[in-house]
Coordinates of C-alpha atoms and ligand atoms in Angstrom, one line a residue:
M1 CA 6.6 -4.3 -19.7
V2 CA 2.9 -4.3 -19.6
E3 CA 2.6 -7.9 -20.6
P4 CA 1.1 -9.9 -17.8
K5 CA 3.7 -11.7 -15.7
T6 CA 2.8 -15.1 -14.4
Q7 CA 3.2 -16.8 -11.1
D8 CA 6.5 -18.6 -12.1
V9 CA 7.9 -15.2 -13.0
M10 CA 7.0 -14.1 -9.5
E11 CA 9.2 -16.9 -8.1
R12 CA 12.1 -15.6 -10.3
I13 CA 11.4 -12.1 -9.0
V14 CA 11.5 -13.2 -5.4
S15 CA 14.7 -15.1 -6.0
L16 CA 16.3 -12.1 -7.7
C17 CA 15.2 -9.8 -4.8
K18 CA 17.1 -12.1 -2.4
R19 CA 20.2 -12.6 -4.7
R20 CA 20.6 -8.9 -5.5
G21 CA 19.8 -7.7 -2.0
L22 CA 16.5 -5.9 -2.8
V23 CA 14.3 -7.6 -0.3
F24 CA 14.7 -10.6 2.0
Q25 CA 13.2 -12.1 5.1
S26 CA 13.6 -10.3 8.4
S27 CA 15.6 -12.3 11.0
E28 CA 16.6 -14.8 8.3
I29 CA 19.3 -16.5 10.4
Y30 CA 16.6 -17.5 12.9
G31 CA 14.4 -18.9 10.2
G32 CA 12.6 -15.6 9.4
I33 CA 9.4 -14.1 11.0
N34 CA 6.2 -14.3 9.0
G35 CA 5.0 -11.0 7.5
F36 CA 8.2 -9.0 8.2
W37 CA 10.7 -8.1 5.4
D38 CA 14.1 -6.3 5.3
Y39 CA 15.3 -4.2 2.4
G40 CA 19.0 -4.6 1.4
P41 CA 21.2 -2.0 -0.2
L42 CA 19.4 -1.7 -3.5
G43 CA 15.9 -2.1 -1.9
A44 CA 16.7 0.6 0.7
E45 CA 17.6 3.0 -2.1
L46 CA 14.5 2.1 -4.1
K47 CA 12.2 2.7 -1.2
R48 CA 13.9 6.0 -0.3
N49 CA 13.6 7.2 -3.9
V50 CA 9.9 6.3 -3.9
K51 CA 9.2 8.2 -0.7
D52 CA 11.4 11.2 -1.7
Y53 CA 9.5 11.5 -5.0
W54 CA 6.1 11.2 -3.3
W55 CA 7.1 13.9 -0.8
R56 CA 8.4 16.1 -3.5
V57 CA 5.3 15.9 -5.6
M58 CA 2.8 15.9 -2.7
A59 CA 4.4 18.5 -0.4
R60 CA 7.4 20.4 -1.7
L61 CA 6.0 21.3 -5.1
R62 CA 2.7 22.5 -3.7
D63 CA 1.7 25.5 -1.7
D64 CA -1.3 23.8 -0.3
V65 CA 0.2 20.7 1.4
V66 CA 2.4 20.6 4.5
G67 CA 4.1 17.7 6.2
L68 CA 3.9 16.0 9.6
E69 CA 6.0 13.3 11.3
A70 CA 4.1 12.0 14.3
T71 CA 4.8 9.1 16.7
I72 CA 3.9 5.5 16.1
I73 CA 2.4 5.1 19.6
M74 CA -0.3 7.6 20.4
H75 CA -3.0 8.1 23.0
P76 CA -5.2 5.0 22.9
K77 CA -8.3 7.2 22.7
I78 CA -7.3 8.0 19.1
W79 CA -8.2 4.4 18.2
E80 CA -11.5 4.6 20.0
A81 CA -12.4 7.8 18.1
S82 CA -11.3 6.3 14.7
G83 CA -13.2 3.1 15.4
H84 CA -10.2 0.9 15.2
T85 CA -10.6 -0.7 18.7
T86 CA -14.1 -1.9 17.8
T87 CA -14.2 -2.4 14.0
F88 CA -10.6 -2.9 12.8
A89 CA -11.0 -6.6 12.7
D90 CA -10.9 -9.4 10.2
P91 CA -12.9 -12.6 10.4
M92 CA -10.6 -15.6 11.0
V93 CA -11.0 -19.4 10.9
D94 CA -8.8 -22.2 12.0
C95 CA -8.3 -25.6 10.4
L96 CA -9.6 -28.2 12.8
L97 CA -6.8 -30.6 11.7
T98 CA -3.7 -28.5 11.3
Q99 CA -4.7 -25.5 13.5
K100 CA -3.5 -23.2 10.7
R101 CA -5.3 -19.8 10.6
Y102 CA -6.9 -18.2 7.6
R103 CA -8.9 -15.1 6.8
A104 CA -12.5 -16.3 6.4
D105 CA -13.2 -13.9 3.6
Q106 CA -10.2 -15.3 1.6
I107 CA -11.4 -18.9 1.6
E108 CA -12.1 -20.1 -1.9
P109 CA -15.6 -21.7 -2.1
Q110 CA -15.5 -25.4 -2.8
S111 CA -17.8 -28.2 -3.9
G112 CA -17.7 -32.0 -3.4
V113 CA -19.0 -34.6 -1.0
A114 CA -18.7 -33.9 2.7
F115 CA -18.5 -36.7 5.2
H116 CA -19.9 -35.8 8.6
Y117 CA -19.1 -37.6 11.9
A118 CA -21.2 -37.2 15.0
G119 CA -18.3 -38.2 17.3
A120 CA -16.0 -41.1 18.1
E121 CA -15.3 -43.6 20.9
E122 CA -12.3 -45.5 21.9
G123 CA -12.1 -48.6 19.7
A124 CA -10.3 -50.8 22.2
A125 CA -11.6 -50.0 25.7
A126 CA -10.6 -52.2 28.6
A127 CA -13.1 -55.0 29.4
G128 CA -15.9 -53.6 31.5
A129 CA -14.7 -50.0 31.3
K130 CA -16.9 -47.3 29.8
P131 CA -15.2 -46.4 26.5
K132 CA -13.7 -43.0 26.3
S133 CA -15.5 -40.9 23.7
S134 CA -15.8 -37.5 22.0
S135 CA -19.2 -36.1 20.9
E136 CA -17.6 -33.2 19.0
P137 CA -18.8 -33.3 15.4
Y138 CA -16.3 -33.2 12.5
S139 CA -16.6 -33.1 8.7
F140 CA -14.3 -33.5 5.8
L141 CA -14.8 -32.5 2.2
T142 CA -13.6 -34.8 -0.6
P143 CA -13.9 -34.3 -4.4
D144 CA -16.4 -37.3 -4.6
A145 CA -17.9 -40.2 -2.6
K146 CA -15.1 -42.5 -3.7
H147 CA -12.7 -40.8 -1.4
V148 CA -14.5 -41.9 1.8
E149 CA -11.3 -43.5 3.2
R150 CA -9.5 -40.1 3.1
A151 CA -12.3 -38.6 5.1
R152 CA -12.1 -41.5 7.7
Q153 CA -8.4 -41.1 8.1
A154 CA -8.7 -37.3 8.6
A155 CA -11.5 -37.8 11.1
K156 CA -9.5 -40.4 13.0
T157 CA -6.6 -37.9 13.2
F158 CA -9.0 -35.3 14.5
Y159 CA -10.3 -37.5 17.3
K160 CA -6.8 -38.7 18.2
Q161 CA -5.9 -35.0 18.7
R162 CA -8.9 -35.0 21.2
G163 CA -7.4 -37.8 23.3
L164 CA -8.7 -41.0 21.7
A165 CA -5.9 -43.5 21.0
D166 CA -7.8 -45.7 18.6
P167 CA -11.0 -43.8 17.6
R168 CA -14.0 -45.7 16.2
L169 CA -16.0 -43.2 14.2
L170 CA -19.7 -42.7 15.0
G171 CA -22.7 -41.6 12.8
E172 CA -21.0 -41.3 9.5
R173 CA -23.1 -39.6 6.8
S174 CA -22.4 -37.9 3.5
E175 CA -23.8 -34.9 1.8
T176 CA -23.2 -33.1 -1.5
V177 CA -21.9 -29.6 -0.9
E178 CA -21.8 -26.7 -3.4
N179 CA -19.6 -23.6 -3.1
S180 CA -19.0 -23.9 0.6
T181 CA -16.4 -21.8 2.5
R182 CA -16.6 -24.1 5.6
Y183 CA -13.7 -26.3 4.4
N184 CA -9.9 -25.8 4.2
P185 CA -9.0 -25.6 0.5
E186 CA -5.6 -27.0 1.3
N187 CA -6.7 -30.3 2.9
G188 CA -10.5 -30.6 3.0
S189 CA -10.8 -30.4 6.8
L190 CA -13.7 -28.5 8.5
L191 CA -12.8 -25.0 9.6
T192 CA -14.0 -23.4 12.9
E193 CA -16.8 -20.8 12.7
P194 CA -15.4 -17.3 11.8
R195 CA -14.3 -15.2 14.8
L196 CA -13.4 -11.5 14.6
F197 CA -9.7 -10.8 15.3
N198 CA -8.5 -7.2 15.9
L199 CA -5.5 -6.4 13.8
M200 CA -3.9 -3.8 16.0
F201 CA -0.6 -4.8 17.8
K202 CA -1.0 -4.1 21.5
T203 CA 1.7 -3.1 23.9
Y204 CA 2.0 -1.4 27.3
V205 CA 3.4 2.0 28.0
G206 CA 5.7 2.0 31.1
P207 CA 6.6 -0.9 33.3
V208 CA 3.2 -2.0 34.4
E209 CA 1.2 -4.3 32.2
S210 CA -2.3 -3.1 33.2
A211 CA -5.4 -2.2 31.3
E212 CA -4.9 1.6 31.7
N213 CA -1.4 1.3 30.2
V214 CA -2.5 -0.4 27.0
A215 CA -1.3 1.3 23.8
Y216 CA -1.2 0.3 20.1
L217 CA 1.3 0.4 17.3
R218 CA -0.5 2.6 14.8
P219 CA -2.3 0.6 12.1
E220 CA -2.3 3.7 9.8
T221 CA -0.6 7.1 9.7
A222 CA -3.8 9.0 9.0
Q223 CA -5.1 9.3 12.5
A224 CA -2.1 11.4 13.7
I225 CA -2.9 13.9 11.0
F226 CA -6.5 14.2 12.2
A227 CA -5.5 14.4 15.8
Q228 CA -3.0 17.2 15.1
F229 CA -5.1 19.0 12.5
K230 CA -5.7 22.2 14.5
T231 CA -2.1 22.6 15.6
V232 CA -0.7 22.0 12.1
A233 CA -3.3 24.4 10.5
E234 CA -2.4 27.1 13.0
V235 CA 1.3 26.8 12.8
S236 CA 1.4 26.6 9.0
R237 CA -1.2 29.4 8.6
Q238 CA -2.9 27.3 6.0
R239 CA -6.6 27.8 5.1
V240 CA -9.0 25.2 3.8
P241 CA -8.6 23.7 1.2
F242 CA -5.2 22.4 2.2
G243 CA -3.6 19.1 3.1
I244 CA -1.3 17.5 5.6
C245 CA 0.8 14.6 4.5
Q246 CA 2.9 12.0 6.3
I247 CA 5.1 9.0 5.5
G248 CA 5.7 6.4 8.2
K249 CA 5.5 2.9 9.5
A250 CA 2.2 1.2 10.2
F251 CA 1.6 -2.2 11.8
R252 CA -1.2 -4.7 11.3
N253 CA -1.3 -8.1 12.8
E254 CA -2.5 -9.6 9.5
I255 CA -4.0 -13.1 9.9
N256 CA -2.4 -14.3 6.8
P257 CA 0.5 -12.3 5.4
R258 CA 1.1 -13.3 1.8
N259 CA 2.3 -12.6 -1.7
F260 CA 5.8 -11.7 -0.7
T261 CA 5.8 -8.1 0.8
F262 CA 2.2 -7.4 -0.5
R263 CA 0.5 -8.1 2.8
S264 CA 3.0 -7.6 5.6
R265 CA 2.6 -7.0 9.3
E266 CA 5.0 -4.0 9.4
F267 CA 4.9 -1.7 6.4
E268 CA 5.1 1.9 5.4
Q269 CA 2.3 4.3 4.3
M270 CA 2.3 7.6 2.4
E271 CA -0.9 9.4 3.3
L272 CA -2.4 12.7 2.5
E273 CA -5.4 14.1 4.3
F274 CA -6.7 17.0 2.1
F275 CA -9.2 19.1 4.0
I276 CA -11.9 20.8 2.0
R277 CA -15.0 23.0 2.6
P278 CA -18.3 21.2 3.0
D279 CA -20.4 21.6 -0.2
E280 CA -22.8 24.0 1.5
A281 CA -19.9 26.4 2.1
V282 CA -18.7 26.1 -1.5
E283 CA -22.2 26.8 -2.7
A284 CA -22.5 29.8 -0.5
I285 CA -19.2 31.2 -1.7
A286 CA -19.2 30.3 -5.4
G287 CA -23.0 30.2 -6.1
S288 CA -23.0 26.6 -7.2
V289 CA -20.9 23.4 -6.8
A290 CA -19.1 22.0 -9.9
R291 CA -19.4 18.3 -10.6
P292 CA -17.1 16.1 -12.8
E293 CA -18.6 16.1 -16.3
K294 CA -16.0 14.3 -18.3
P295 CA -13.4 11.7 -17.7
G296 CA -9.8 12.6 -17.1
H297 CA -8.0 15.3 -15.0
P298 CA -10.3 18.2 -14.1
G299 CA -7.4 20.7 -14.3
A300 CA -6.3 23.3 -11.7
P301 CA -8.4 23.5 -8.5
Q302 CA -11.3 26.0 -8.6
P303 CA -13.2 27.8 -5.9
N304 CA -16.5 26.1 -6.9
W305 CA -15.1 22.6 -6.4
G306 CA -17.0 20.4 -4.0
W307 CA -15.9 17.0 -2.7
E308 CA -16.6 15.2 -6.0
M309 CA -14.3 17.4 -8.0
W310 CA -11.6 17.3 -5.4
H311 CA -11.9 13.5 -5.2
K312 CA -11.7 13.2 -9.0
Y313 CA -8.7 15.6 -9.0
W314 CA -6.8 13.4 -6.5
V315 CA -7.5 10.2 -8.3
E316 CA -6.1 11.7 -11.5
E317 CA -3.1 13.2 -9.7
R318 CA -2.3 9.9 -8.1
L319 CA -2.6 8.0 -11.4
A320 CA -0.2 10.5 -13.0
F321 CA 2.2 9.9 -10.1
Y322 CA 2.4 6.2 -10.9
E323 CA 3.0 6.9 -14.5
Q324 CA 5.7 9.4 -13.7
I325 CA 7.7 6.6 -11.8
G326 CA 7.3 4.1 -14.6
L327 CA 4.1 2.1 -14.1
P328 CA 2.4 2.2 -17.5
R329 CA -1.3 3.2 -17.4
A330 CA -2.2 -0.2 -18.8
S331 CA -0.8 -1.9 -15.8
L332 CA -3.1 0.1 -13.5
V333 CA -6.8 -0.3 -12.8
E334 CA -9.0 2.5 -11.4
Y335 CA -11.6 0.6 -9.4
W336 CA -14.6 2.6 -8.0
Q337 CA -15.9 0.8 -4.9
K338 CA -19.6 -0.2 -5.2
P339 CA -21.9 1.4 -2.7
E340 CA -22.1 -1.8 -0.6
E341 CA -18.3 -2.0 -0.4
L342 CA -17.8 1.6 1.0
A343 CA -16.9 2.2 4.6
H344 CA -19.9 3.7 6.4
Y345 CA -18.4 7.2 6.5
A346 CA -17.1 7.2 2.9
R347 CA -18.9 8.9 0.1
A348 CA -16.7 7.4 -2.6
T349 CA -13.5 5.4 -2.8
V350 CA -11.4 4.6 -5.8
D351 CA -8.8 1.9 -5.4
I352 CA -5.8 2.2 -7.6
L353 CA -4.8 -1.4 -8.5
Y354 CA -1.7 -2.8 -10.1
K355 CA -1.7 -6.0 -12.1
F356 CA 0.7 -8.0 -10.0
P357 CA 1.7 -11.5 -11.3
F358 CA -0.2 -13.0 -8.4
S359 CA -3.4 -11.0 -9.0
K360 CA -6.6 -12.9 -9.6
R361 CA -7.9 -13.1 -13.2
N362 CA -11.2 -11.9 -14.4
A363 CA -13.7 -13.8 -16.5
K364 CA -11.7 -12.9 -19.7
G365 CA -8.5 -14.3 -18.1
E366 CA -7.0 -10.8 -17.6
L367 CA -5.2 -9.9 -14.4
A368 CA -7.7 -8.0 -12.2
G369 CA -5.1 -6.1 -10.1
E370 CA -4.4 -5.7 -6.4
E371 CA -4.7 -2.5 -4.4
L372 CA -1.7 -0.1 -4.3
E373 CA -3.7 2.9 -3.0
G374 CA -7.1 4.0 -1.9
V375 CA -8.4 7.5 -2.6
A376 CA -11.4 8.0 -0.3
A377 CA -13.8 10.9 0.2
R378 CA -14.3 10.5 3.9
S379 CA -16.7 13.4 4.6
D380 CA -16.2 15.2 7.9
F381 CA -16.3 11.9 9.8
D382 CA -12.7 11.8 11.1
L383 CA -12.4 15.3 12.5
S384 CA -15.9 15.1 13.9
Q385 CA -15.0 11.9 15.7
H386 CA -11.9 13.4 17.3
Q387 CA -14.0 16.5 18.2
R388 CA -16.5 14.2 20.0
F389 CA -13.9 12.0 21.8
S390 CA -11.4 14.7 22.8
G391 CA -13.9 17.4 23.5
K392 CA -11.7 19.8 21.5
S393 CA -13.0 21.8 18.7
M394 CA -12.0 20.7 15.2
T395 CA -13.8 23.5 13.4
V396 CA -12.2 26.2 11.3
F397 CA -13.3 29.8 10.8
D398 CA -13.7 30.7 7.1
E399 CA -13.8 34.5 6.6
E400 CA -14.8 34.1 2.9
L401 CA -17.8 32.0 3.9
K402 CA -18.9 34.5 6.5
A403 CA -18.7 37.4 4.0
A404 CA -20.4 35.4 1.3
W405 CA -23.2 34.2 3.6
A406 CA -24.2 37.7 4.5
K407 CA -24.9 38.4 0.8
L408 CA -27.2 35.4 0.2
D409 CA -30.9 35.8 0.0
E410 CA -33.0 34.3 2.7
A411 CA -34.3 31.3 0.7
K412 CA -30.7 30.2 -0.2
K413 CA -29.6 30.7 3.5
A414 CA -32.5 28.5 4.6
A415 CA -31.8 25.8 2.0
L416 CA -28.1 25.6 2.8
T417 CA -28.7 25.6 6.5
Q418 CA -31.3 22.8 6.2
R419 CA -28.9 20.6 4.1
Y420 CA -26.0 21.1 6.5
F421 CA -28.2 20.5 9.5
E422 CA -29.4 17.2 7.9
N423 CA -25.9 16.0 7.1
R424 CA -24.7 16.8 10.6
R425 CA -27.7 15.1 12.3
A426 CA -27.2 12.0 10.1
Y427 CA -23.5 11.8 11.2
L428 CA -24.4 12.2 14.9
V429 CA -27.2 9.7 14.8
K430 CA -25.0 7.2 13.0
T431 CA -22.4 7.5 15.7
S432 CA -25.1 6.7 18.4
V433 CA -25.7 10.2 19.7
P434 CA -29.4 10.0 21.1
A435 CA -31.8 11.5 18.5
E436 CA -32.9 14.5 20.5
Q437 CA -29.3 15.5 21.4
A438 CA -28.3 15.0 17.8
E439 CA -31.1 17.3 16.6
R440 CA -30.1 20.0 19.1
Q441 CA -26.4 19.8 18.3
A442 CA -26.9 19.7 14.5
H443 CA -29.0 22.9 14.8
V444 CA -26.1 24.6 16.7
E445 CA -23.6 23.5 14.1
A446 CA -25.9 24.7 11.2
A447 CA -26.1 28.1 12.9
A448 CA -22.3 28.1 13.2
L449 CA -22.0 27.5 9.4
A450 CA -23.8 30.8 8.8
N451 CA -21.0 32.5 10.9
G452 CA -18.3 30.9 8.8
T453 CA -17.5 27.9 11.1
Y454 CA -17.5 24.2 10.1
V455 CA -15.7 20.9 10.5
P456 CA -13.7 20.4 7.3
H457 CA -14.3 17.4 5.0
V458 CA -11.4 15.3 3.8
I459 CA -10.2 13.5 0.7
E460 CA -7.6 10.9 1.5
P461 CA -5.1 9.4 -1.0
S462 CA -3.5 6.6 1.0
A463 CA -0.7 4.5 -0.5
G464 CA 1.6 1.8 0.7
V465 CA 5.3 2.2 0.1
D466 CA 6.1 -1.5 0.2
R467 CA 3.3 -2.5 -2.2
L468 CA 4.5 0.2 -4.6
A469 CA 8.1 -1.0 -4.3
L470 CA 6.9 -4.5 -5.1
A471 CA 4.9 -3.2 -8.1
L472 CA 7.9 -1.3 -9.4
I473 CA 10.1 -4.4 -9.0
C474 CA 7.5 -6.6 -10.8
N475 CA 7.1 -4.0 -13.6
A476 CA 10.8 -3.6 -14.0
Y477 CA 11.7 -7.3 -14.3
T478 CA 12.5 -8.4 -17.8
E479 CA 14.5 -11.2 -19.3
D480 CA 16.1 -10.9 -22.7
E481 CA 19.3 -11.8 -24.6
A482 CA 22.4 -9.7 -25.2
P483 CA 25.7 -10.5 -26.8
D484 CA 28.6 -11.4 -24.5
E485 CA 32.3 -10.3 -25.1
K486 CA 32.6 -12.8 -27.9
G487 CA 29.3 -11.8 -29.5
K488 CA 27.5 -14.9 -28.3
L489 CA 23.9 -14.2 -27.1
E490 CA 23.4 -14.9 -23.5
K491 CA 20.3 -14.5 -21.2
R492 CA 20.2 -11.3 -19.2
V493 CA 17.9 -10.1 -16.5
V494 CA 17.2 -6.4 -16.8
M495 CA 15.4 -4.4 -14.1
R496 CA 14.0 -1.6 -16.2
F497 CA 13.3 0.8 -13.4
S498 CA 12.4 4.3 -14.3
P499 CA 15.6 6.4 -13.9
R500 CA 13.6 8.6 -11.4
I501 CA 13.4 5.7 -8.8
A502 CA 16.2 3.4 -9.9
P503 CA 18.3 2.5 -6.8
V504 CA 21.6 3.4 -8.5
K505 CA 21.5 6.1 -11.2
V506 CA 24.9 5.6 -12.8
A507 CA 27.7 3.1 -12.7
I508 CA 31.3 4.3 -13.4
F509 CA 33.6 1.8 -15.0
P510 CA 37.4 2.3 -15.7
L511 CA 38.0 0.1 -18.8
L512 CA 40.9 -1.6 -17.0
K513 CA 41.7 -1.6 -13.3
N514 CA 45.4 -2.1 -13.7
R515 CA 45.9 1.2 -15.5
P516 CA 46.3 3.9 -12.9
E517 CA 45.5 6.8 -15.3
L518 CA 42.2 5.2 -16.2
V519 CA 41.4 4.5 -12.5
A520 CA 42.3 8.0 -11.5
K521 CA 40.1 9.5 -14.2
A522 CA 37.2 7.2 -13.3
L523 CA 37.5 8.2 -9.6
Q524 CA 37.4 11.8 -10.7
V525 CA 34.1 11.2 -12.6
R526 CA 32.7 9.3 -9.6
D527 CA 33.5 12.2 -7.3
L528 CA 32.0 14.7 -9.8
L529 CA 28.7 12.8 -9.9
R530 CA 28.4 11.5 -6.3
P531 CA 27.1 14.6 -4.7
L532 CA 24.3 14.7 -7.2
M533 CA 23.0 11.2 -7.4
T534 CA 23.6 7.6 -6.4
V535 CA 26.7 6.3 -8.1
F536 CA 28.3 2.9 -8.2
Y537 CA 32.0 2.4 -9.0
D538 CA 32.9 -1.0 -10.4
D539 CA 36.3 -2.0 -11.7
G540 CA 36.0 -5.8 -11.3
G541 CA 36.0 -8.1 -14.3
A542 CA 35.3 -7.8 -18.0
I543 CA 33.3 -4.7 -19.0
G544 CA 30.5 -6.9 -20.4
R545 CA 30.1 -8.6 -17.0
R546 CA 30.0 -5.3 -15.3
Y547 CA 27.3 -4.1 -17.6
R548 CA 25.2 -7.3 -16.9
R549 CA 25.6 -6.8 -13.1
Q550 CA 24.2 -3.2 -13.4
D551 CA 21.4 -4.3 -15.8
E552 CA 20.3 -6.7 -13.1
A553 CA 20.5 -4.0 -10.5
G554 CA 18.4 -1.7 -12.8
T555 CA 21.1 1.0 -13.1
P556 CA 19.9 3.1 -16.1
Y557 CA 23.3 4.6 -17.1
G558 CA 26.8 3.3 -17.3
V559 CA 29.9 5.6 -17.9
T560 CA 33.1 4.0 -19.2
I561 CA 36.4 5.7 -19.0
D562 CA 38.7 4.4 -21.7
F563 CA 41.9 5.3 -23.5
D564 CA 40.1 7.9 -25.6
T565 CA 39.2 9.7 -22.4
L566 CA 42.9 10.0 -21.7
G567 CA 43.4 11.6 -25.1
E568 CA 45.2 8.7 -26.7
Q569 CA 43.2 9.1 -29.9
G570 CA 43.8 12.9 -30.0
E571 CA 42.4 16.0 -28.4
A572 CA 38.9 15.7 -29.9
L573 CA 38.0 12.7 -27.6
K574 CA 40.1 13.8 -24.6
D575 CA 37.9 14.1 -21.5
T576 CA 35.0 12.4 -23.1
V577 CA 33.4 9.1 -21.9
T578 CA 31.0 6.6 -23.3
L579 CA 27.5 6.8 -21.8
R580 CA 25.6 3.5 -22.1
D581 CA 21.8 3.3 -21.9
R582 CA 20.6 0.2 -20.1
D583 CA 17.5 -0.2 -22.2
T584 CA 18.8 0.5 -25.7
M585 CA 22.3 -0.6 -24.9
K586 CA 23.4 2.3 -27.2
Q587 CA 26.6 4.0 -26.3
T588 CA 27.2 7.7 -27.0
R589 CA 30.4 9.8 -26.5
V590 CA 29.8 12.6 -23.9
K591 CA 32.1 15.3 -22.5
I592 CA 32.8 14.7 -18.7
S593 CA 31.9 18.4 -18.1
E594 CA 28.4 17.9 -19.6
L595 CA 27.7 14.7 -17.7
P596 CA 26.2 16.2 -14.5
A597 CA 23.5 18.3 -16.3
L598 CA 22.8 15.6 -18.8
L599 CA 22.3 12.9 -16.2
L600 CA 20.4 15.1 -13.7
E601 CA 17.9 15.9 -16.4
K602 CA 17.3 12.2 -16.9
V603 CA 17.0 11.1 -13.3
R604 CA 15.1 14.0 -11.6
Ligands
LIG1 N1 -5.9 5.5 6.1 C1 -6.5 4.7 5.2 C2 -5.9 3.3 5.2 O1 -5.0 3.0 5.9 P1 -5.9 1.1 3.8 O2 -6.6 0.8 2.5 O3 -6.2 0.2 5.0 O4 -6.3 2.6 4.1 C3 -3.8 2.1 2.7 O5 -4.3 1.2 3.6 C4 -2.7 1.5 1.9 O6 -1.7 0.9 2.8 C5 -3.1 0.3 1.0 O7 -3.6 0.7 -0.2 C6 -1.8 -0.5 0.9 O8 -1.0 0.1 -0.1 C7 -1.1 -0.3 2.2 N2 -1.3 -1.4 3.1 C8 -2.4 -1.7 3.9 N3 -2.2 -2.9 4.6 C9 -1.0 -3.3 4.2 C10 -0.3 -4.5 4.5 N4 -0.7 -5.4 5.4 N5 0.9 -4.7 3.9 C11 1.4 -3.8 3.1 N6 0.7 -2.7 2.7 C12 -0.5 -2.4 3.3

């Protein structure tokens, strides 16, 4: 399953998704809508299983994480505080010939010979009339100088679009171009200069479409967690370190949605904001701050963990999560962002990548991977921003810190105060608070630390449900050969989903549908299992065909009710069924009474 899958396999995967009702275009009967996808019966189950497992692992099985379900439309000030209204933008360019839009940072650099034109005038102007003209420059990139005619044709089309019926090109000159991103890789035409395009979907709250009623569909679920931090902390009686998690829809008006569901305009996120003490508070309480010393999981959380240990912990927890739902470690990449790639508030970010069939390849020809999740150490930036913009305190009172501080010697107090002061001043200055005011405020905040009060820092593991579902589909897709009823080998597609997230856990087959005793028993087994897991009952066609259909749906187990079940071969086999394993195709005889526990153990 780890072997790299190629682009043509991707086409087969997309076609299977449509055929088997995993994923298909939204609004398909109207020709679809770019960047929006619907999940059919199997896809809906798959997504639900992914979200349920995430929620179980991240919230229910932990004492230190609680959940939130906030609205999609929130007060627009939230997006000012988070920086989304000003900085959540991608550079975009348009093709001057086709008007198609691209993300400027995704244009592949190209080399060749560019033909430049200074403008054009009407070739056949009426006698005596001043010829109509355009002085707009235009360029076209060709592989080499031989292709000048192609450039001239493109330029004529360009000037025709500007109102000249029969353009005569002016000022043609050529130039060798190396690694330029100014030209459309699809047709060679010049692109516009990059312009920034804000990715948030805008709407109006209420009947009046005025500036004061503007609101946005949330581009991430995280900000609601920050905005509700104080309320959730209070009502849940949680103390730092603790986390708040949320699963929900997010919307981004992506310039160029692509790679099936990978970059969509409407998608779901699973985000955890895990709030921790600032390192100065940890040092005051624990005497020192532990730092990651060796690779791998750092073990159970400890009181002397600062942000680096917590960050490492969450990276490892998240990698383990992906393995638990069937993505092999070798299909994942742990990518530590370089300092120049980090968001201005981030101290470290690890992107967890999956090697999708459409991923770019590195110099060795291996799939480089595409982002499934980012695990970011975001300092105290987010809560500080909401504190500044809302005027409401986002600090917590930490009794342990206050007690520990009182026992520190003066030198330690001074050193920790100075470090905290410098960090707070740096944040305030970066966010354009005037220097003097920043200095004053940072002093006040450093003095508050000595009293046990601070704005918590945060570690954020932020994952996309749809990207993960796509990774699971790509990983599960396999083609092999299996014997049909007559023993002849035939090609079969098997979706090798982990039983934990497989859309259907078990299929129930009566051997023959025209034998009421078999059907009655099979329905009994279905009703026994149905309250515990997703069950699919199928009595249509030869048993081999039914197995194939379930292999393609990724159902890990099949239960067949035959004449032995009815006791026709004696008491020993009465009330037993065959349990077929999708991957090994092995069949074992199991008592019906033992099926629930046996299957639950495998699919939990
Ligand atoms: N709160 C941080 C945040 O939103 P992000 O890297 O922009 O960070 C987190 O998004 C995750 O959301 C990504 O790793 C990805 O899985 C998913 N995601 C982001 N944009 C997406 C899109 N256009 N389509 C599908 N999933 C997307």
